XYZ file of C-alpha atoms in Angstrom:
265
model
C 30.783 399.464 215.908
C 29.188 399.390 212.565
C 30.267 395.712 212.257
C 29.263 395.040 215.653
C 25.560 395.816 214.789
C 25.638 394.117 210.978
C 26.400 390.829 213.610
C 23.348 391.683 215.847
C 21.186 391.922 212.769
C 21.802 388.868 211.399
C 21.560 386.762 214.192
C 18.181 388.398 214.597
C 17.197 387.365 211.306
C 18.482 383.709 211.191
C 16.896 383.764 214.486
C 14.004 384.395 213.157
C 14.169 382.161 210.386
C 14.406 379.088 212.522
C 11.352 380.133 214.599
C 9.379 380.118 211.313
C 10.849 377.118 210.549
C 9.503 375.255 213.714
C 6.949 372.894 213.434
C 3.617 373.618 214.726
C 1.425 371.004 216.754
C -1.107 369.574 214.793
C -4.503 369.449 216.633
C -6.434 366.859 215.246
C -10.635 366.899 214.430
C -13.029 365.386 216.688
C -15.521 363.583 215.338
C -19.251 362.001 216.788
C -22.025 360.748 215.648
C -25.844 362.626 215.451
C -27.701 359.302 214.422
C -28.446 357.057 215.026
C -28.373 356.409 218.909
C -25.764 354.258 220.685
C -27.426 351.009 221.423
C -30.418 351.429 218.536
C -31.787 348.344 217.236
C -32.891 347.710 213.879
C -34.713 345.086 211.670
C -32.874 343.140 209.506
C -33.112 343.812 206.252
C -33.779 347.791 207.249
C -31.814 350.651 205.993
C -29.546 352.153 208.490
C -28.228 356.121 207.925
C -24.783 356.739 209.679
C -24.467 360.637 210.298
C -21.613 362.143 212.292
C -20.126 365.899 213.079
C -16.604 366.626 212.277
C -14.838 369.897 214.588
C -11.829 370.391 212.590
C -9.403 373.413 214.389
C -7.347 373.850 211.530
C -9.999 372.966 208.431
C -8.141 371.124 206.619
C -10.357 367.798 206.573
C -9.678 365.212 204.372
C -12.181 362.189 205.501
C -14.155 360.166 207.364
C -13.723 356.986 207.054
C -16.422 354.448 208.628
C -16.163 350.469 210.079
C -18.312 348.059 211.005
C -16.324 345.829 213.854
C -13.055 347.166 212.199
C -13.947 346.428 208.829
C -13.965 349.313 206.633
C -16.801 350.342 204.420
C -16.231 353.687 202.853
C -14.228 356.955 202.770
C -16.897 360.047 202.764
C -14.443 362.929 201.702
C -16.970 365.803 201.685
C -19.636 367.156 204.210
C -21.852 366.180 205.203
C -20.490 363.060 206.635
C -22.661 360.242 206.587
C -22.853 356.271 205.561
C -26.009 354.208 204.681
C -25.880 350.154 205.818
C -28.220 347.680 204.472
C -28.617 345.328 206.816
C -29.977 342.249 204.764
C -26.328 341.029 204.535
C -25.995 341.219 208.002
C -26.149 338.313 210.444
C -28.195 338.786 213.808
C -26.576 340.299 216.677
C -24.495 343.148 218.369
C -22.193 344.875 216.107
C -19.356 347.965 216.791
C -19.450 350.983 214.416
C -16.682 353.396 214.400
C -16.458 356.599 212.639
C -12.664 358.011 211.933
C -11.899 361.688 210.486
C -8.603 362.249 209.207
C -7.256 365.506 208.172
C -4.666 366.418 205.828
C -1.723 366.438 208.172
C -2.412 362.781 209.588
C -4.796 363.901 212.380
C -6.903 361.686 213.588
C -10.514 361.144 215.455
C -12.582 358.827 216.137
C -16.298 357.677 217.934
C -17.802 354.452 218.086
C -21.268 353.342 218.561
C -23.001 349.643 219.174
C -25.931 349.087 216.949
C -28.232 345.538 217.192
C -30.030 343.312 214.356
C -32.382 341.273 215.068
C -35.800 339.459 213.524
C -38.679 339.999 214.564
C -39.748 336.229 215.489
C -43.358 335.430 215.176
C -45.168 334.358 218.139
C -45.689 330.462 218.779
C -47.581 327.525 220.906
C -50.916 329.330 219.932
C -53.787 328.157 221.993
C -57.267 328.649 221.942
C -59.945 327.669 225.044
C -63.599 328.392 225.307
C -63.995 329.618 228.937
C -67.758 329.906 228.193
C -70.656 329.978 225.710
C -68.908 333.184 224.349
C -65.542 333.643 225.139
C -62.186 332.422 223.951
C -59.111 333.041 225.532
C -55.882 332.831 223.502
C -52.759 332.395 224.754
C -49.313 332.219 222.873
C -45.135 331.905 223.328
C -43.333 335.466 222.505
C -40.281 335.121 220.430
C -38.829 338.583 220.043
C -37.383 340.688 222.765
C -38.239 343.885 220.332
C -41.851 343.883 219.512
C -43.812 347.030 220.653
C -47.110 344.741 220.936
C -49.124 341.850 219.384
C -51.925 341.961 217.362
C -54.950 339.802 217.223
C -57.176 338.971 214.428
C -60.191 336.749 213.969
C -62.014 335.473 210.943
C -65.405 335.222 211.201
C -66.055 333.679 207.537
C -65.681 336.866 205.908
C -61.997 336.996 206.077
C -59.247 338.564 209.014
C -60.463 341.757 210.746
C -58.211 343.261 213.858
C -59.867 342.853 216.799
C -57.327 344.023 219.179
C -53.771 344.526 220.283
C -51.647 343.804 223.507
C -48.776 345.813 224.777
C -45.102 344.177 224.683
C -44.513 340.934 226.581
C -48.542 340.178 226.764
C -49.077 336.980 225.778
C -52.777 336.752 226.137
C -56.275 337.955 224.843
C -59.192 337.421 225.958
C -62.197 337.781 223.189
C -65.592 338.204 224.128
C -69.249 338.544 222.808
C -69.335 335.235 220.710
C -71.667 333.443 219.026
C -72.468 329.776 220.810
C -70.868 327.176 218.510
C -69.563 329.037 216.064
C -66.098 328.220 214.243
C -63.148 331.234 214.331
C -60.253 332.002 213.103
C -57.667 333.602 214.944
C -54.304 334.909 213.842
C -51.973 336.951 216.200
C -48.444 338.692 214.918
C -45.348 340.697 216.917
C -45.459 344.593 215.126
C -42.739 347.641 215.855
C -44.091 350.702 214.355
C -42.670 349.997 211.378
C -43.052 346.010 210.947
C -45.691 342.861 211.210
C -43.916 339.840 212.190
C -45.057 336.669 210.288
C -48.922 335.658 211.542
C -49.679 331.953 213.499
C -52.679 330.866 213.202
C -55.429 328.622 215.097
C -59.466 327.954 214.466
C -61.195 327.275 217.537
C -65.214 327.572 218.311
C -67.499 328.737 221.276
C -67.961 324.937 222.973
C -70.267 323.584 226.013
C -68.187 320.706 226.921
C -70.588 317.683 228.178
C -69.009 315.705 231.760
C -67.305 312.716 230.783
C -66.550 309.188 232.768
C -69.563 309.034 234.086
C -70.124 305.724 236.181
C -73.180 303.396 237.464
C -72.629 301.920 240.898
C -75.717 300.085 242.993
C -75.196 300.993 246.545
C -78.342 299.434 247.714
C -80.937 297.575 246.068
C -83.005 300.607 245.844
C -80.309 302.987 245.076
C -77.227 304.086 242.444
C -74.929 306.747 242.720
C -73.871 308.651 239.796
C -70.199 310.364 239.265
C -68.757 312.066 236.061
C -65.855 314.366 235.251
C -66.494 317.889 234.915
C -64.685 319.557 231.588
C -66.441 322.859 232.218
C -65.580 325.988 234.425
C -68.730 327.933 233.732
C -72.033 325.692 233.960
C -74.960 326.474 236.724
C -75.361 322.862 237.520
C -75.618 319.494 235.452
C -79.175 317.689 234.807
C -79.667 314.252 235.472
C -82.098 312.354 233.782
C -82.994 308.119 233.398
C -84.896 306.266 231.052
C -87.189 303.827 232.413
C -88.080 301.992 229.636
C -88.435 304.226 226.731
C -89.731 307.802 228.443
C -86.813 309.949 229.930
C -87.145 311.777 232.794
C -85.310 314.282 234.937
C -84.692 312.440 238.130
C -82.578 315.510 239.887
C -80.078 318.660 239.260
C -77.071 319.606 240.959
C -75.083 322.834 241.213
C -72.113 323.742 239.677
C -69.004 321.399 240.609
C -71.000 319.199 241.936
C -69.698 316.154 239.918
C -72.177 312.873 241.943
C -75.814 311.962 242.237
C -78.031 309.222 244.456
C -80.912 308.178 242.360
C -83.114 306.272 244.936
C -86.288 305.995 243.311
């Protein structure tokens, strides 16, 4: 009997023994990024800061390791967890970043973001067009698919001075109050809140264009009729006058868009 329960004890105890010597699972850490967003864009040549939050169950972390479309940048082996990219090296376009935390046992986690570099492309095809005695309207060609707005500034001989911005994809400005004939300078740039694209430029003036083509042609022997091009969108009428031998005199007015005139005195 005595032997009997020597037997019983042992097996309890190598019983025992081999449970302890079963492996446990391994539950690996999880891992995400805080910043920046998924899908965030950012200038080239900007500093980006790579943050993520490690939840390791059994706290035994040994990295983080992060990538930029697979290639690997850095192993951050204490907390906080985080990676800073200059982006100067960096082509433009789309790119994958991936953050992996490994803990001492081989466990592994991982998150991945898509980030975007771009340039913020000054604006082209600059135009400038007196629409009357003091207005200029300028129009331009957006480059960027990233700018918050555009800004406009004129010159007036005492160097650049904002005069105004326009919201994102605005490519237009109207600027009023001018002085009749007077030369300006006008620059207009894409900003973000943190940049000023590159500025294009163009000098244009307050102008009263005169008609243009105008023709002679003797319908009768007492009579000519007058026609001319009209370059303007904003007069009250054009004056006609004639010479008749050294004193001119006005002969007749007609309205606005009216562009032909019978002179049968």
């Amino acid at each position: 009997m005595k032997r009997r329960s020597r037997l019983m004890i042992v097996a309890v105890i190598i019983s025992m023994l081999v449970a302890c010597d079963k492996p446990v699972d391994n539950k690996a850490p999880t891992v995400s990024f805080t910043s920046p967003a998924n899908n965030s864009s950012f200038m080239q040549g900007e500093t980006i800061t790579f943050s993520v939050e490690v939840d390791d169950p059994e706290e035994d972390m040994k990295e983080v390791r992060f990538y930029v479309d697979n290639i690997g940048l850095i192993s951050d082996q204490s907390w906080p967890y985080s990676y800073e990219l200059e982006t100067g090296s960096y082509d433009v376009g789309e790119y994958d970043i991936k953050a992996e935390a490994i803990d001492s046992d081989g466990g592994k986690g991982e998150s991945q973001i898509a980030i975007t570099i771009y340039i913020l492309e000054a604006p082209t095809d600059l135009s400038a067009t007196s629409i009357s005695d003091s207005e200029i309207q300028l129009t331009w060609t957006d480059n960027t698919d990233y700018e918050t707005g555009f800004k406009i500034e004129r010159d007036d001989g005492d160097g650049f001075v904002e005069i105004g911005t326009v919201a994102s994809d605005i490519t237009e400005y109207a600027d009023i109050g001018l002085t009749f004939g007077q030369n300006y300078i006008y620059q207009v740039a894409a900003y973000t809140s943190a940049y000023t694209s590159s500025w294009t430029t163009i000098t244009a003036a307050t102008e009263f264009p005169a008609p243009t083509n105008l023709s002679a042609i003797s319908i009768s022997d007492s009579e000519v009729q007058l026609n001319w091009t009209d370059n303007t969108g904003y007069e009250i009428g054009f004056k006609i006058e004639r010479d008749n031998g050294g004193e001119v005199t006005v002969v007749g007015t007609v309205s606005a868009d009216v562009i032909e005139f019978t002179d049968s005195d």
